[in-house]
Coordinates of C-alpha atoms in Angstrom, one line a residue:
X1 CA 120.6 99.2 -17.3
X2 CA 120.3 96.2 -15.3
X3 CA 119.6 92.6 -16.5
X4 CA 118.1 91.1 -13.3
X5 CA 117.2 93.2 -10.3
X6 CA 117.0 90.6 -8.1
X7 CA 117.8 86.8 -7.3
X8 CA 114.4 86.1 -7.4
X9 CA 113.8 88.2 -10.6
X10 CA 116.4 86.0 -12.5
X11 CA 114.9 82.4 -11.4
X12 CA 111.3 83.4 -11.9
X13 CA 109.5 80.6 -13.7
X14 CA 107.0 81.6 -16.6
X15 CA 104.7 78.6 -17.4
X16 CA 103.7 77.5 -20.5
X17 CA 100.2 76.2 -21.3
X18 CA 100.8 72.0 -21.6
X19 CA 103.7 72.4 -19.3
X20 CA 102.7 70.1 -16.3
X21 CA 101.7 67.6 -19.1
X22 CA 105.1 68.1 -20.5
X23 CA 106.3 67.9 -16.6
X24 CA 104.8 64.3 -16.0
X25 CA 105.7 62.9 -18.8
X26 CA 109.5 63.9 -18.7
X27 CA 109.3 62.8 -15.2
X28 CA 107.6 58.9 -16.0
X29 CA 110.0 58.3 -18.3
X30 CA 113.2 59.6 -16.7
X31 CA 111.5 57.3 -13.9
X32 CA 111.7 54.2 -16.8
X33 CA 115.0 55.1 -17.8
X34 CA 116.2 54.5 -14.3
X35 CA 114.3 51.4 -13.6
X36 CA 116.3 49.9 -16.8
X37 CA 119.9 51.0 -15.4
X38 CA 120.6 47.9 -13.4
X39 CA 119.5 45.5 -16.1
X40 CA 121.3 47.9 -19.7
X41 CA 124.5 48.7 -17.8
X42 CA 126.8 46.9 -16.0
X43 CA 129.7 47.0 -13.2
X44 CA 132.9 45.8 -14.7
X45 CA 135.1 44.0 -11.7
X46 CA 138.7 45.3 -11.4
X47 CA 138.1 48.7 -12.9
X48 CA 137.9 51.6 -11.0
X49 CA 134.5 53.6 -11.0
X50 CA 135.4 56.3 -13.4
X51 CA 136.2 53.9 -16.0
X52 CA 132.7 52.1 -15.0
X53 CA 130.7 51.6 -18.6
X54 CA 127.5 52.4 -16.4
X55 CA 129.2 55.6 -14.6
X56 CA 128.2 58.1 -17.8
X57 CA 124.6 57.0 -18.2
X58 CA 124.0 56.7 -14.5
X59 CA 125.0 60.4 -13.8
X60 CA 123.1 61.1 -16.9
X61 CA 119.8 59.3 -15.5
X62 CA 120.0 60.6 -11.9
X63 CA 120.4 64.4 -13.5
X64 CA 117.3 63.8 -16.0
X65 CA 115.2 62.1 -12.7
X66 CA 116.3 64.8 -10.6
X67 CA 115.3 67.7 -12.8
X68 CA 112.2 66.3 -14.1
X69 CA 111.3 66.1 -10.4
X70 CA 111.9 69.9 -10.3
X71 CA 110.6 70.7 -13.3
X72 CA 107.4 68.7 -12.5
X73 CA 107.3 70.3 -8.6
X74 CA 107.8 73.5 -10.1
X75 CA 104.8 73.0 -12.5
X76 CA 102.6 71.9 -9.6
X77 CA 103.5 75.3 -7.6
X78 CA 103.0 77.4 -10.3
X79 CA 99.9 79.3 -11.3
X80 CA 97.7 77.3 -13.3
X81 CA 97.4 78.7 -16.9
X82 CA 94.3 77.9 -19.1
X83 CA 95.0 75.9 -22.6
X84 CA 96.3 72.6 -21.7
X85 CA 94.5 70.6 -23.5
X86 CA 94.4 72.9 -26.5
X87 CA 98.3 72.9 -25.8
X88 CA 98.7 68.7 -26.2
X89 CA 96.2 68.6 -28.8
X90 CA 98.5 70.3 -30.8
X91 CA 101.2 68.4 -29.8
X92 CA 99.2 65.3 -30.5
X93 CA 98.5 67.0 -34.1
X94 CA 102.5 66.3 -35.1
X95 CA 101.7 62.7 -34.8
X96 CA 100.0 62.4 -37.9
X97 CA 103.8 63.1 -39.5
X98 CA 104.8 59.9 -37.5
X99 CA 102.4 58.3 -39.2
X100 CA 103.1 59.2 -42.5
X101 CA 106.5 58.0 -42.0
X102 CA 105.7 54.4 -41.0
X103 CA 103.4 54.2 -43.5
X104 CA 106.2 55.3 -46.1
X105 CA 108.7 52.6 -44.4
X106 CA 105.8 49.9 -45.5
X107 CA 105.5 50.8 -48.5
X108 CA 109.3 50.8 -49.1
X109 CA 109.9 47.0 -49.6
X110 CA 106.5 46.6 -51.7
X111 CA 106.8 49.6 -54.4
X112 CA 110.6 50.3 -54.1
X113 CA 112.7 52.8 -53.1
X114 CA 111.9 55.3 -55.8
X115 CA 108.4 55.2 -56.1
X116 CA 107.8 55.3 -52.6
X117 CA 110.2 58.0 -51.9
X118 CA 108.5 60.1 -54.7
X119 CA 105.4 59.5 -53.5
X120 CA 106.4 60.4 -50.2
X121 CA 107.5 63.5 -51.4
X122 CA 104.5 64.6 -53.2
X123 CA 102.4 63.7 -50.7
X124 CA 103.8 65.3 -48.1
X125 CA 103.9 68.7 -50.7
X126 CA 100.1 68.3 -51.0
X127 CA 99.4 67.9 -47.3
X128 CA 101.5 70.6 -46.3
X129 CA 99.5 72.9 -48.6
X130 CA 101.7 73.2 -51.5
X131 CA 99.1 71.6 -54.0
X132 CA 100.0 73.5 -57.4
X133 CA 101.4 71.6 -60.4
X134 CA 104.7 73.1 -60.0
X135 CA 105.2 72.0 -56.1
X136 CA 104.1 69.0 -56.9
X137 CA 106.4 68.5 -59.5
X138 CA 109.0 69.4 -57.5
X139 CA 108.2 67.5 -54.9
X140 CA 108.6 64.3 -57.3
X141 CA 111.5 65.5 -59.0
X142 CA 113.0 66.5 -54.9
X143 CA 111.9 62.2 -53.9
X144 CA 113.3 61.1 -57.2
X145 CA 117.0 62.8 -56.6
X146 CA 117.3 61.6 -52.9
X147 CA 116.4 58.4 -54.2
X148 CA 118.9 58.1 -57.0
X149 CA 121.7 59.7 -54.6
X150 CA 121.1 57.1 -51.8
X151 CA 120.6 53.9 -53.9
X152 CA 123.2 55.1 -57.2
X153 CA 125.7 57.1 -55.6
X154 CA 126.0 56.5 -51.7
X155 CA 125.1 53.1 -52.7
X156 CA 123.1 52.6 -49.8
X157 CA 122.0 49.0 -49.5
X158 CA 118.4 49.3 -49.4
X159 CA 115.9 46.5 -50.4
X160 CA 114.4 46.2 -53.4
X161 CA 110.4 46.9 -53.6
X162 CA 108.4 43.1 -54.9
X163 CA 107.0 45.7 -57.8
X164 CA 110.4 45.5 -59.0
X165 CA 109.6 42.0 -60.4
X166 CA 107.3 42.3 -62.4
X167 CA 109.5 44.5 -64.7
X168 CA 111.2 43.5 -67.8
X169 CA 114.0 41.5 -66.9
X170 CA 116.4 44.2 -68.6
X171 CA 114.9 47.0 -66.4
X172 CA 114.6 45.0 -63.9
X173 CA 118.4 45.0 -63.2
X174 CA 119.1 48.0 -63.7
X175 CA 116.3 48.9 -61.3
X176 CA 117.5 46.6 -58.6
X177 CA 120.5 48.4 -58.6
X178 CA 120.3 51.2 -59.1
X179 CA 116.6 53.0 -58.0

């Protein structure tokens, strides 16, 4: 049996609904990537050009413009497939995780490490569909053990939430510390 029965057979292109989408963007920000190398990198006098700090990232730059470009030609010249749209709407839909995220890096210095990571946790269980007692209470005891490994035994120098003062000032130091 034969894998490819021709050249052409082996570099045929099978498009994807979003793909030009995909194509441009690629492409734009390859584009922005290379507009930034002459001002992020620099040319050190007296060393020779392999040992250049801006010889790695430029070849890695020109490859990423010069592919895109393909990539986005090769989008243009292909048959146009219907669902675009439908395509980047989903794509769009994973934003709402993004979201979530910053919103859970605000609440961080206000409620605290543990509360927020718990909360997190559950919340995340619930939206994901997992909305019985028992995910949800895994979920908090899942935001509660991160928490405690990070801050108690990584020691990970996070800052305290401002609800941490109002506790009792024994708690309180132990919670500053510790969750």
């Amino acid at each position: 049996m034969m894998i490819a029965k021709t050249l052409q057979d082996m570099f045929r292109r099978y498009r994807r609904p979003g793909d030009i989408v995909f194509a441009t963007f690629f492409f734009a920000f390859a584009l922005f990537l290379l507009s930034k190398l002459g001002t992020e990198t620099q040319a050190v006098k007296r060393t020779k050009w392999f040992a250049q700090p801006a010889l790695w990232p430029t070849v890695a730059i020109w490859g990423m413009v010069i592919f895109s470009g393909f990539h986005l030609l090769g989008s243009f010249l292909s048959p146009r497939i219907p669902g675009r749209w439908r395509e980047l709407a989903f794509w769009l839909n994973s934003l709402e995780y993004v979201i979530y995220f910053l919103i859970y890096v605000v609440a961080v210095p206000w409620l605290g490490y543990l509360p927020s990571t718990m909360l997190f946790a559950a919340l995340l269980a619930v939206r994901t569909g997992f909305q019985t007692p028992g995910a949800i209470s895994i979920a908090l005891a899942f935001g509660a053990v991160v928490a405690v490994v990070f801050r108690a035994l990584l020691q990970v120098n996070i800052p305290a939430g401002r609800m941490y003062e109002y506790l009792p000032d024994s708690v309180r130091v132990f919670a500053l510390t510790y969750l």
